[in-house]
Amino acid sequence: MINFEEELKKFHESMEIEEVESAVREHELTDMTDIMIEMLRREKENKEL
Amino acid sequence: MKCYACGNRLGREDFCAACGADVRVYRRIISTSNRYYNDGLQKANVRDISGAIISLNRSLKYNKRNIDARNLLGLCYFERGEVVPALSEWIISKNYESKKNIADEYINFLQSNPARLDTLNQTIKKYNQALNFCYQNSQDLAIVQLKKVLSINENLIIGYQLLALLYIEIKDYEKARRTLLRAIRIDRNDITTQRYLKEINNLITQQAENGETKDGAPQLLAQDIITYQNGNDTIIQPVGTKEKRGFSSIINIAIGLVIGIAISWYLILPQKITMATKENDEKFVAVSEELAGEKASHQESIKQAETLESQNAELTRQIEELTGTNGAATDNDRLLRAVTTYLEDPAQSDSVMEELDSIAPDYLSDASESFRTLYAKMKETAAGDALKDYLDSAKEALKTKDYKNAIEYYTKACALAPDNSDYLMDLAYAYRESGDTDKAVETYRKVIDEFAGTQNAMDASEYLSNR
């Protein structure tokens, strides 16, 4: 059975066009490639030490 | 595919031919990203937009530079009526690949018509307002507002879902079902839409079995209806009933005539009024859009005027600087002061060098030939004397353990004679004695890097290893 109040909590306000800039800035852009490059860099540093 | 370390194009080998980096894992990551992109594309092709969004987000988690995946993700958001997430994805895509990127066209499509962009923004604001009405328990107002939103932005899935939820709340299940079916036509597999639809189908069946109707129509018993599944839809249909017989045909014809006249009277006239109203509404919308466009163009002109004014002020300031009319010393004055100082007292090489160093390099590169010749001559003449003065002062300061001044003079000496490692070693010594070990280490490292193989480099290495 659908509970109106509970379902309503799942809806959130949409971002307005003026907020595009902040949406882009807050976008999480770390990917697997970044993680791999970071791991390789740390491994290299450990070897040098 | 390009190497992650040096950017060189990769061949079939498991390593980069240019820098030797191992690319096996990298290849696997890129391949996984492409696989998710293909999956997202297939889902988008069959209008499984939600599924496509999940796959494309996964693809971007593996490779954020997968431009096709990012552009398609933006399209999927746009198809669901979500303009801001779509624009965000396209802007990021354009940032990663500025040339030959279709995201450019998508952004231009939205930005080329300010009125359309403004209308979309208005729908977002109205949706948010409708949501607030829901929180304030004003379901009627929320329904009216959402209907307006969906008449303009026909693809706003969350709008359909919220409207359906409101219909469920007021127990108008048939309208809720029709609303969700419109959402299904845009995005087949949205989980929320499917869940609501399933619930509504159950409620309609239950209502029919209990013989309840919203509008007080004759009640249907469970044995009077047939329920069956057609794809995602549950079809509920009453069992066929036979028409009543026994009325005379004359009475039927008379009743038909009366109804016909009534329909002509009551339906044709209102229809004409409706058509006239609709025509006026369309004209009003057209004028409103034109007005919005004019307003945007006016604002654009004001912005341009402001930009031109600020540019004008900046150029005026630059002219004043160049001509010296603002009272500030120009680079010409600095060179003249250096020459005058040297002619009055050649021993004041320090002041001469200060004046020469204060001349901006940018100005020097654009200056006349005679200016540059005089500058070079003065610098050559004063540099030798200044270097000697700096070294004498530095040594004197070291003797009196005034390390702050010693560092200052050795730094100046190093700037004048960058190819002399002895001055760098002395500077490092001064840092060391002053207690600034970090700067001392940095200077020793500079000696090791720039004068490799010299005695000074070996001494510096020795210091660093004994530290």
Coordinates of C-alpha atoms in Angstrom, one line a residue, chain B:
Chain B
M1 CA 43.4 4.7 -27.2
K2 CA 46.0 6.9 -25.6
C3 CA 48.5 6.2 -22.9
Y4 CA 47.4 7.5 -19.5
A5 CA 51.0 8.5 -18.6
C6 CA 52.3 10.2 -21.7
G7 CA 49.3 10.5 -24.0
N8 CA 51.0 8.6 -26.8
R9 CA 48.7 6.4 -29.1
L10 CA 48.8 2.8 -27.9
G11 CA 49.4 -0.2 -30.1
R12 CA 48.5 -3.9 -29.4
E13 CA 51.3 -4.4 -26.9
D14 CA 50.6 -4.5 -23.1
F15 CA 52.9 -1.5 -22.6
C16 CA 53.3 2.0 -24.0
A17 CA 55.9 2.0 -26.8
A18 CA 56.9 5.6 -25.9
C19 CA 57.2 5.6 -22.1
G20 CA 57.1 1.9 -21.3
A21 CA 54.1 2.2 -18.9
D22 CA 52.2 -1.0 -18.2
V23 CA 48.7 -0.5 -19.7
R24 CA 47.0 -3.9 -19.1
V25 CA 44.9 -2.6 -16.2
Y26 CA 44.2 0.7 -18.0
R27 CA 43.0 -1.2 -21.1
R28 CA 40.7 -3.3 -19.0
I29 CA 39.2 -0.2 -17.3
I30 CA 38.6 1.5 -20.7
S31 CA 37.1 -1.7 -22.1
T32 CA 34.7 -2.0 -19.1
S33 CA 33.7 1.7 -19.6
N34 CA 32.9 1.0 -23.3
R35 CA 30.9 -2.1 -22.4
Y36 CA 28.7 -0.1 -20.0
Y37 CA 28.3 2.6 -22.7
N38 CA 27.1 0.0 -25.2
D39 CA 24.7 -1.4 -22.6
G40 CA 23.4 2.1 -21.9
L41 CA 23.0 2.8 -25.7
Q42 CA 21.0 -0.4 -26.2
K43 CA 18.7 0.4 -23.3
A44 CA 18.2 4.0 -24.5
N45 CA 17.3 2.6 -27.9
V46 CA 14.4 0.6 -26.4
R47 CA 13.3 3.6 -24.2
D48 CA 14.7 2.0 -21.0
I49 CA 15.9 5.5 -20.0
S50 CA 16.4 4.8 -16.3
G51 CA 18.4 1.6 -17.1
A52 CA 20.5 3.6 -19.6
I53 CA 21.2 6.3 -17.0
I54 CA 22.5 3.6 -14.5
S55 CA 24.7 2.0 -17.2
L56 CA 26.1 5.3 -18.4
N57 CA 26.9 6.5 -14.9
R58 CA 28.8 3.3 -14.4
S59 CA 30.6 3.8 -17.7
L60 CA 31.7 7.3 -16.5
K61 CA 32.8 5.9 -13.1
Y62 CA 35.3 3.8 -15.1
N63 CA 36.3 6.5 -17.5
K64 CA 35.2 10.1 -16.9
R65 CA 36.5 11.1 -20.4
N66 CA 34.1 8.8 -22.2
I67 CA 32.6 11.6 -24.2
D68 CA 29.9 9.5 -26.0
A69 CA 28.7 8.1 -22.7
R70 CA 28.6 11.6 -21.1
N71 CA 26.7 13.1 -24.1
L72 CA 24.2 10.2 -24.1
L73 CA 23.7 10.5 -20.4
G74 CA 22.9 14.2 -20.9
L75 CA 20.4 13.2 -23.6
C76 CA 18.8 10.7 -21.3
Y77 CA 18.3 13.3 -18.6
F78 CA 16.9 15.7 -21.1
E79 CA 14.5 13.0 -22.4
R80 CA 13.2 12.7 -18.8
G81 CA 12.6 16.4 -18.8
E82 CA 15.5 17.1 -16.4
V83 CA 17.3 20.1 -18.0
V84 CA 19.8 21.0 -15.4
P85 CA 21.5 17.6 -15.0
A86 CA 21.5 17.3 -18.9
L87 CA 23.2 20.7 -19.2
S88 CA 25.7 19.8 -16.5
E89 CA 26.8 16.6 -18.4
W90 CA 27.1 18.5 -21.7
I91 CA 29.1 21.3 -20.1
I92 CA 31.5 18.8 -18.5
S93 CA 31.8 16.9 -21.8
K94 CA 32.6 20.1 -23.7
N95 CA 35.2 20.9 -21.1
Y96 CA 37.0 17.5 -21.7
E97 CA 36.7 17.7 -25.5
S98 CA 36.2 21.2 -26.9
K99 CA 36.6 20.3 -30.6
K100 CA 34.1 18.2 -32.7
N101 CA 31.9 17.5 -29.7
I102 CA 28.1 17.1 -30.3
A103 CA 27.5 18.5 -26.8
D104 CA 28.2 21.9 -28.4
E105 CA 25.1 21.5 -30.6
Y106 CA 23.0 20.4 -27.6
I107 CA 24.1 23.4 -25.5
N108 CA 23.5 25.8 -28.4
F109 CA 20.1 24.3 -29.0
L110 CA 19.1 25.3 -25.4
Q111 CA 20.9 28.6 -25.3
S112 CA 20.0 29.9 -28.8
N113 CA 16.5 30.5 -27.7
P114 CA 16.4 32.4 -24.4
A115 CA 12.6 32.3 -24.4
R116 CA 12.6 28.5 -24.5
L117 CA 15.2 28.3 -21.8
D118 CA 13.2 30.7 -19.7
T119 CA 10.1 28.6 -20.2
L120 CA 11.9 25.5 -19.1
N121 CA 13.1 27.3 -16.0
Q122 CA 9.6 28.4 -15.3
T123 CA 8.4 24.8 -15.4
I124 CA 11.1 23.8 -12.9
K125 CA 10.0 26.6 -10.5
K126 CA 6.4 25.6 -10.9
Y127 CA 7.2 21.9 -10.2
N128 CA 9.1 23.0 -7.0
Q129 CA 6.0 25.1 -6.1
A130 CA 3.7 22.2 -6.6
L131 CA 5.9 20.1 -4.3
N132 CA 5.6 22.8 -1.7
F133 CA 1.8 22.7 -2.1
C134 CA 2.0 19.0 -1.4
Y135 CA 3.9 19.6 1.8
Q136 CA 1.3 22.2 2.8
N137 CA -1.5 19.6 2.2
S138 CA -2.9 21.7 -0.7
Q139 CA -3.3 18.8 -3.1
D140 CA -5.8 20.6 -5.4
L141 CA -3.4 23.5 -6.0
A142 CA -0.5 21.0 -6.5
I143 CA -2.5 19.1 -9.2
V144 CA -3.4 22.3 -11.0
Q145 CA 0.2 23.4 -10.9
L146 CA 1.6 20.0 -12.1
K147 CA -0.9 19.9 -15.0
K148 CA 0.4 23.3 -16.1
V149 CA 4.0 22.1 -15.8
L150 CA 3.3 18.9 -17.8
S151 CA 1.5 20.8 -20.6
I152 CA 4.7 22.7 -21.2
N153 CA 7.4 20.1 -20.3
E154 CA 5.6 16.9 -21.5
N155 CA 8.6 14.7 -20.6
L156 CA 9.0 15.6 -17.0
I157 CA 8.8 12.1 -15.5
I158 CA 9.0 13.2 -11.9
G159 CA 6.1 15.5 -12.6
Y160 CA 3.9 12.6 -13.8
Q161 CA 5.0 10.5 -10.8
L162 CA 4.0 13.3 -8.3
L163 CA 0.7 13.9 -10.1
A164 CA -0.1 10.2 -10.0
L165 CA 0.7 10.1 -6.3
L166 CA -1.7 13.0 -5.7
Y167 CA -4.4 11.2 -7.7
I168 CA -3.8 8.1 -5.6
E169 CA -4.1 10.2 -2.5
I170 CA -7.5 11.5 -3.6
K171 CA -8.5 8.0 -4.7
D172 CA -8.9 8.8 -8.4
Y173 CA -7.1 5.7 -9.5
E174 CA -8.1 5.8 -13.2
K175 CA -6.5 9.3 -13.7
A176 CA -3.4 8.1 -11.8
R177 CA -3.2 5.1 -14.1
R178 CA -3.5 7.3 -17.2
T179 CA -0.9 9.7 -15.9
L180 CA 1.6 6.9 -15.3
L181 CA 0.9 5.4 -18.7
R182 CA 2.1 8.7 -20.2
A183 CA 5.3 8.4 -18.1
I184 CA 5.8 4.8 -19.2
R185 CA 5.7 5.9 -22.9
I186 CA 8.8 8.1 -22.2
D187 CA 10.7 5.8 -19.8
R188 CA 9.5 2.2 -19.8
N189 CA 11.4 0.8 -16.8
D190 CA 11.4 3.6 -14.2
I191 CA 11.1 1.7 -10.9
T192 CA 8.9 4.3 -9.2
T193 CA 6.5 4.5 -12.2
Q194 CA 6.3 0.7 -12.3
R195 CA 5.7 0.4 -8.6
Y196 CA 2.9 3.0 -8.6
L197 CA 1.3 1.4 -11.6
K198 CA 1.3 -2.1 -10.0
E199 CA -0.2 -0.6 -6.8
I200 CA -2.9 1.2 -8.8
N201 CA -3.8 -2.0 -10.8
N202 CA -4.2 -3.8 -7.5
L203 CA -6.3 -1.0 -6.1
I204 CA -8.6 -0.8 -9.2
T205 CA -9.1 -4.6 -9.1
Q206 CA -9.8 -4.5 -5.4
Q207 CA -12.3 -1.6 -5.9
A208 CA -14.0 -3.5 -8.6
E209 CA -14.3 -6.6 -6.5
N210 CA -15.7 -4.6 -3.6
G211 CA -18.2 -2.9 -5.9
E212 CA -16.9 0.6 -5.1
T213 CA -17.0 3.4 -7.6
K214 CA -15.9 7.0 -7.1
D215 CA -18.7 8.6 -9.0
G216 CA -21.6 6.6 -7.6
A217 CA -22.2 4.6 -10.8
P218 CA -23.9 1.2 -10.6
Q219 CA -21.7 -1.2 -8.7
L220 CA -19.9 -4.0 -10.5
L221 CA -19.5 -7.3 -8.8
A222 CA -16.4 -9.5 -9.1
Q223 CA -18.3 -11.9 -11.5
D224 CA -19.3 -8.9 -13.7
I225 CA -15.8 -8.0 -14.7
I226 CA -13.0 -9.7 -16.6
T227 CA -9.4 -8.9 -15.6
Y228 CA -6.4 -9.9 -17.7
Q229 CA -2.7 -8.8 -18.2
N230 CA -1.5 -7.3 -21.5
G231 CA 2.3 -6.6 -21.2
N232 CA 2.7 -4.1 -18.3
D233 CA -1.0 -3.2 -18.3
T234 CA -3.9 -4.8 -16.4
I235 CA -7.1 -4.6 -18.5
I236 CA -10.3 -4.5 -16.5
Q237 CA -13.5 -4.9 -18.6
P238 CA -17.1 -5.5 -17.7
V239 CA -18.8 -8.7 -19.0
G240 CA -21.0 -7.8 -22.1
T241 CA -24.6 -6.9 -21.3
K242 CA -27.5 -7.1 -23.6
E243 CA -29.6 -4.1 -24.6
K244 CA -33.1 -3.9 -23.2
R245 CA -35.9 -4.5 -25.7
G246 CA -39.6 -3.6 -25.6
F247 CA -39.5 0.2 -26.1
S248 CA -41.4 1.3 -29.2
S249 CA -39.3 2.6 -32.1
I250 CA -41.3 5.8 -32.3
I251 CA -40.5 6.8 -28.7
N252 CA -36.9 6.0 -29.4
I253 CA -36.8 8.2 -32.5
A254 CA -38.5 11.1 -30.6
I255 CA -36.0 10.8 -27.8
G256 CA -33.2 10.7 -30.3
L257 CA -34.5 13.9 -32.0
V258 CA -34.7 15.7 -28.6
I259 CA -31.2 14.6 -27.7
G260 CA -29.9 15.6 -31.1
I261 CA -31.3 19.1 -30.8
A262 CA -30.1 19.4 -27.2
I263 CA -26.6 18.3 -28.3
S264 CA -26.6 20.9 -31.2
W265 CA -27.7 23.6 -28.8
Y266 CA -25.4 22.8 -25.9
L267 CA -22.3 21.5 -27.6
I268 CA -21.8 23.4 -30.8
L269 CA -22.1 26.9 -29.2
P270 CA -19.7 26.1 -26.4
Q271 CA -17.3 24.6 -29.0
K272 CA -17.3 27.8 -31.0
I273 CA -16.6 29.8 -27.8
T274 CA -13.8 27.3 -26.9
M275 CA -12.2 27.7 -30.3
A276 CA -12.3 31.5 -30.1
T277 CA -10.8 31.3 -26.6
K278 CA -8.1 28.9 -27.7
E279 CA -7.2 31.2 -30.6
N280 CA -6.9 34.1 -28.2
D281 CA -4.8 32.0 -25.8
E282 CA -2.4 31.1 -28.7
K283 CA -2.0 34.7 -29.6
F284 CA -1.4 35.6 -25.9
V285 CA 1.3 32.8 -25.7
A286 CA 3.0 34.1 -28.9
V287 CA 3.0 37.7 -27.7
S288 CA 4.4 36.5 -24.3
E289 CA 7.2 34.6 -25.9
E290 CA 8.0 37.6 -28.1
L291 CA 8.1 39.8 -25.1
A292 CA 10.3 37.4 -23.2
G293 CA 12.7 37.3 -26.1
E294 CA 12.8 41.1 -26.3
K295 CA 13.4 41.3 -22.6
A296 CA 16.4 38.9 -22.9
S297 CA 17.8 40.8 -25.8
H298 CA 17.5 44.1 -23.8
Q299 CA 19.3 42.6 -20.9
E300 CA 22.0 41.3 -23.2
S301 CA 22.5 44.9 -24.6
I302 CA 22.8 46.3 -21.1
K303 CA 25.5 43.7 -20.3
Q304 CA 27.4 44.5 -23.5
A305 CA 27.3 48.2 -22.7
E306 CA 28.6 47.5 -19.2
T307 CA 31.4 45.3 -20.6
L308 CA 32.4 48.1 -23.1
E309 CA 32.4 50.7 -20.4
S310 CA 34.7 48.6 -18.2
Q311 CA 37.0 48.0 -21.2
N312 CA 37.1 51.7 -22.0
A313 CA 38.0 52.5 -18.3
E314 CA 40.8 49.8 -18.4
L315 CA 42.2 51.2 -21.7
T316 CA 42.1 54.7 -20.4
R317 CA 44.0 53.6 -17.3
Q318 CA 46.6 51.8 -19.5
I319 CA 47.0 54.9 -21.7
E320 CA 47.5 57.0 -18.5
E321 CA 50.1 54.6 -17.3
L322 CA 52.0 54.6 -20.6
T323 CA 51.9 58.4 -21.0
G324 CA 52.6 59.0 -17.3
T325 CA 49.7 61.4 -17.0
N326 CA 48.4 59.7 -13.9
G327 CA 51.6 60.7 -11.9
A328 CA 53.0 57.1 -11.8
A329 CA 56.5 56.5 -12.9
T330 CA 56.8 54.9 -16.3
D331 CA 59.4 52.4 -17.4
N332 CA 61.0 55.2 -19.5
D333 CA 61.5 57.2 -16.2
R334 CA 63.0 54.2 -14.5
L335 CA 65.6 53.8 -17.2
L336 CA 66.4 57.5 -17.2
R337 CA 66.7 57.4 -13.4
A338 CA 69.1 54.5 -13.6
V339 CA 71.3 56.3 -16.2
T340 CA 71.3 59.5 -14.1
T341 CA 72.2 57.7 -10.9
Y342 CA 75.1 55.9 -12.7
L343 CA 76.4 59.2 -14.2
E344 CA 76.2 61.0 -10.9
D345 CA 77.9 58.2 -8.9
P346 CA 79.0 55.0 -10.6
A347 CA 79.6 53.4 -7.2
Q348 CA 75.8 53.3 -6.6
S349 CA 75.4 50.1 -8.7
D350 CA 72.9 48.7 -6.2
S351 CA 70.5 51.6 -6.9
V352 CA 71.1 51.3 -10.6
M353 CA 70.3 47.6 -10.6
E354 CA 67.1 48.2 -8.5
E355 CA 65.8 50.7 -11.0
L356 CA 66.7 48.4 -14.0
D357 CA 65.0 45.4 -12.3
S358 CA 61.9 47.4 -11.7
I359 CA 61.3 47.8 -15.5
A360 CA 58.6 45.3 -16.5
P361 CA 59.8 42.5 -18.8
D362 CA 56.6 42.8 -20.9
Y363 CA 57.4 46.5 -21.6
L364 CA 61.0 45.6 -22.4
S365 CA 60.1 43.1 -25.1
D366 CA 57.8 45.6 -26.8
A367 CA 60.2 48.6 -26.3
S368 CA 62.2 50.4 -29.1
E369 CA 65.6 49.2 -30.3
S370 CA 67.4 52.2 -28.7
F371 CA 65.6 51.6 -25.4
R372 CA 66.7 48.0 -25.3
T373 CA 70.3 48.8 -26.3
L374 CA 70.6 51.4 -23.5
Y375 CA 69.0 49.0 -21.0
A376 CA 71.3 46.1 -21.9
K377 CA 74.4 48.4 -21.8
M378 CA 73.4 49.8 -18.4
K379 CA 72.7 46.3 -17.0
E380 CA 76.0 44.9 -18.3
T381 CA 77.9 47.9 -16.8
A382 CA 76.2 47.9 -13.4
A383 CA 75.9 44.1 -13.0
G384 CA 79.6 43.6 -12.5
D385 CA 79.9 46.3 -9.8
A386 CA 76.7 45.2 -8.2
L387 CA 77.7 41.6 -8.0
K388 CA 81.0 42.6 -6.3
D389 CA 79.1 44.8 -3.9
Y390 CA 76.5 42.1 -3.1
L391 CA 79.3 39.5 -2.4
D392 CA 81.3 42.0 -0.2
S393 CA 78.1 42.8 1.7
A394 CA 77.2 39.2 2.1
K395 CA 80.6 38.2 3.4
E396 CA 80.6 41.1 5.8
A397 CA 77.1 40.0 7.0
L398 CA 78.3 36.4 7.4
K399 CA 81.2 37.6 9.5
T400 CA 78.9 39.5 11.8
K401 CA 76.5 36.5 11.8
D402 CA 73.8 38.7 10.2
Y403 CA 72.3 35.8 8.3
K404 CA 69.2 37.6 7.2
N405 CA 71.2 40.2 5.2
A406 CA 73.7 37.5 4.1
I407 CA 70.8 35.5 2.6
E408 CA 69.4 38.6 0.9
Y409 CA 72.8 39.6 -0.7
Y410 CA 73.6 36.0 -1.8
T411 CA 70.2 35.7 -3.3
K412 CA 70.8 38.8 -5.4
A413 CA 74.2 37.6 -6.4
C414 CA 72.7 34.2 -7.5
A415 CA 70.2 36.1 -9.6
L416 CA 73.0 38.1 -11.3
A417 CA 75.3 35.1 -11.8
P418 CA 73.0 32.0 -12.0
D419 CA 75.8 29.8 -13.5
N420 CA 78.0 30.1 -10.5
S421 CA 77.5 27.2 -8.0
D422 CA 79.8 28.8 -5.4
Y423 CA 77.3 31.5 -4.6
L424 CA 74.5 28.9 -4.3
M425 CA 76.6 26.9 -1.9
D426 CA 77.3 30.1 0.2
L427 CA 73.5 30.9 0.1
A428 CA 72.8 27.3 1.3
Y429 CA 75.4 27.8 4.1
A430 CA 73.7 31.1 5.1
Y431 CA 70.3 29.3 5.3
R432 CA 71.7 26.5 7.3
E433 CA 73.3 28.8 9.8
S434 CA 70.1 30.9 10.1
G435 CA 68.3 27.7 11.0
D436 CA 66.1 27.5 7.9
T437 CA 67.0 23.9 7.1
D438 CA 64.2 23.4 4.5
K439 CA 65.5 26.3 2.4
A440 CA 69.1 25.0 2.8
V441 CA 68.1 21.5 1.6
E442 CA 66.2 23.1 -1.3
T443 CA 69.3 25.1 -2.3
Y444 CA 71.6 22.1 -2.0
R445 CA 69.3 20.1 -4.2
K446 CA 69.4 22.9 -6.7
V447 CA 73.2 22.7 -6.8
I448 CA 73.0 18.9 -7.2
D449 CA 70.5 19.2 -10.1
E450 CA 72.0 22.1 -12.0
F451 CA 75.7 21.5 -11.4
A452 CA 75.8 17.7 -11.5
G453 CA 79.4 16.2 -11.5
T454 CA 81.0 19.4 -9.9
Q455 CA 82.8 19.4 -6.6
N456 CA 80.0 21.6 -5.2
A457 CA 77.4 19.1 -6.2
M458 CA 79.3 16.3 -4.4
D459 CA 79.7 18.6 -1.3
A460 CA 76.0 19.3 -1.4
S461 CA 75.2 15.5 -1.7
E462 CA 77.5 14.8 1.2
Y463 CA 75.7 17.4 3.4
L464 CA 72.3 16.0 2.5
S465 CA 73.3 12.4 3.2
N466 CA 75.0 13.4 6.6
R467 CA 72.0 15.5 7.7

